[in-house]
Amino acid sequence: MKHSKLFILLTLFGSLAGCGKPIPKEKSLYIGEWQEKAMYLLITQDGSVKYKRLKDGGTTSVDGPLKGFDGDNFEVGLGPITTTFVVSKPPYKDGNGWKMVVDGLELTKTD
């Protein structure tokens, strides 16, 4: 995932920029709350994304609008300030639940 120190601006200006792009019907399985012990990801129908990851003793977080999908990957941000979430395995059924692999971590849908 490409990170920028300017993601603080996403939080500051997110409310001014309005909502992200609504999730397309063909990507509706992405909607929901996804977790793993070191990562939290929330994707809402209206295109809002909240992300938090613990790694190497630090925390990275993103709170911003969805800009769109590129294949299975998706981009979040405002204008030139963006991050791309690399989805190596899109949402899939695993037993009675759903999983997805984002930025190398297997997340479980919790809602």
CSV table of C-alpha atoms in Angstrom, one decimal:
chain,number,residue,atom,x,y,z
A,1,MET,CA,0.0,0.0,0.0
A,2,LYS,CA,1.3,3.5,-0.9
A,3,HIS,CA,1.2,5.8,2.1
A,4,SER,CA,1.5,9.5,2.4
A,5,LYS,CA,2.1,11.6,5.5
A,6,LEU,CA,-0.6,13.9,4.2
A,7,PHE,CA,-3.5,11.6,5.2
A,8,ILE,CA,-4.1,13.9,8.1
A,9,LEU,CA,-5.6,16.2,5.5
A,10,LEU,CA,-8.1,13.5,4.6
A,11,THR,CA,-9.5,13.7,8.1
A,12,LEU,CA,-9.5,17.5,8.1
A,13,PHE,CA,-11.1,17.9,4.7
A,14,GLY,CA,-13.2,14.8,4.4
A,15,SER,CA,-16.3,16.4,5.6
A,16,LEU,CA,-15.8,19.3,3.2
A,17,ALA,CA,-15.4,17.1,0.1
A,18,GLY,CA,-18.6,15.1,0.7
A,19,CYS,CA,-18.9,11.4,0.3
A,20,GLY,CA,-16.9,9.1,-1.8
A,21,LYS,CA,-18.2,7.2,-4.8
A,22,PRO,CA,-21.0,4.7,-3.8
A,23,ILE,CA,-19.9,1.1,-4.0
A,24,PRO,CA,-20.7,-0.3,-7.4
A,25,LYS,CA,-23.2,-3.3,-7.4
A,26,GLU,CA,-20.5,-5.7,-8.6
A,27,LYS,CA,-18.3,-4.8,-5.7
A,28,SER,CA,-21.0,-4.9,-3.0
A,29,LEU,CA,-19.3,-7.8,-1.2
A,30,TYR,CA,-16.6,-5.3,-0.1
A,31,ILE,CA,-19.1,-3.4,2.0
A,32,GLY,CA,-18.8,-4.1,5.7
A,33,GLU,CA,-16.5,-4.2,8.7
A,34,TRP,CA,-13.3,-6.3,8.2
A,35,GLN,CA,-10.8,-7.1,10.9
A,36,GLU,CA,-7.6,-9.0,11.8
A,37,LYS,CA,-5.7,-8.4,15.0
A,38,ALA,CA,-3.4,-5.8,13.4
A,39,MET,CA,-5.9,-4.3,10.9
A,40,TYR,CA,-9.4,-2.7,10.9
A,41,LEU,CA,-11.2,-1.8,7.7
A,42,LEU,CA,-14.7,-0.4,7.3
A,43,ILE,CA,-16.2,0.2,3.9
A,44,THR,CA,-19.7,1.7,3.7
A,45,GLN,CA,-22.3,1.6,0.9
A,46,ASP,CA,-21.9,5.4,0.4
A,47,GLY,CA,-18.1,5.1,-0.2
A,48,SER,CA,-16.8,6.1,3.1
A,49,VAL,CA,-13.6,4.1,4.2
A,50,LYS,CA,-12.0,3.9,7.7
A,51,TYR,CA,-8.8,2.0,8.1
A,52,LYS,CA,-6.3,1.4,10.9
A,53,ARG,CA,-3.2,-0.8,10.9
A,54,LEU,CA,-0.7,-1.5,13.6
A,55,LYS,CA,2.8,-2.3,12.1
A,56,ASP,CA,6.4,-2.0,13.3
A,57,GLY,CA,5.4,-0.3,16.5
A,58,GLY,CA,3.3,2.4,14.8
A,59,THR,CA,-0.2,3.0,13.6
A,60,THR,CA,-1.3,4.1,10.1
A,61,SER,CA,-4.9,5.3,9.7
A,62,VAL,CA,-7.0,6.6,6.8
A,63,ASP,CA,-10.5,8.1,7.0
A,64,GLY,CA,-11.7,9.2,3.6
A,65,PRO,CA,-13.8,8.8,0.6
A,66,LEU,CA,-13.5,6.0,-1.9
A,67,LYS,CA,-12.2,7.3,-5.2
A,68,GLY,CA,-12.8,4.0,-7.1
A,69,PHE,CA,-11.7,0.5,-7.9
A,70,ASP,CA,-9.0,-0.7,-10.2
A,71,GLY,CA,-9.7,-4.4,-10.7
A,72,ASP,CA,-9.9,-5.8,-7.1
A,73,ASN,CA,-7.8,-2.9,-5.6
A,74,PHE,CA,-9.4,0.3,-4.4
A,75,GLU,CA,-8.2,3.8,-3.9
A,76,VAL,CA,-9.2,6.2,-1.1
A,77,GLY,CA,-8.4,9.9,-0.8
A,78,LEU,CA,-9.0,13.4,-2.0
A,79,GLY,CA,-7.4,14.9,-5.1
A,80,PRO,CA,-3.8,13.9,-5.3
A,81,ILE,CA,-3.7,12.7,-1.7
A,82,THR,CA,-4.6,9.0,-2.1
A,83,THR,CA,-3.7,5.5,-1.0
A,84,THR,CA,-4.2,2.3,-2.9
A,85,PHE,CA,-5.4,-0.8,-1.0
A,86,VAL,CA,-4.0,-3.9,-2.7
A,87,VAL,CA,-6.5,-6.7,-2.6
A,88,SER,CA,-4.8,-10.0,-3.5
A,89,LYS,CA,-7.9,-12.0,-2.7
A,90,PRO,CA,-11.3,-10.3,-3.0
A,91,PRO,CA,-14.2,-11.2,-0.7
A,92,TYR,CA,-14.8,-14.9,-0.6
A,93,LYS,CA,-16.9,-17.3,1.4
A,94,ASP,CA,-15.1,-19.3,4.0
A,95,GLY,CA,-17.3,-21.7,5.9
A,96,ASN,CA,-20.1,-19.5,7.4
A,97,GLY,CA,-18.3,-16.2,7.0
A,98,TRP,CA,-16.5,-14.0,4.6
A,99,LYS,CA,-12.8,-13.2,4.2
A,100,MET,CA,-10.6,-11.0,2.0
A,101,VAL,CA,-6.9,-10.4,1.7
A,102,VAL,CA,-5.8,-6.8,1.8
A,103,ASP,CA,-2.2,-5.6,1.9
A,104,GLY,CA,-1.1,-9.1,2.6
A,105,LEU,CA,-3.4,-9.7,5.6
A,106,GLU,CA,-6.4,-12.0,5.7
A,107,LEU,CA,-9.4,-10.1,7.1
A,108,THR,CA,-12.6,-11.5,8.4
A,109,LYS,CA,-15.9,-9.8,7.9
A,110,THR,CA,-17.4,-9.1,11.4
A,111,ASP,CA,-20.8,-7.6,10.7
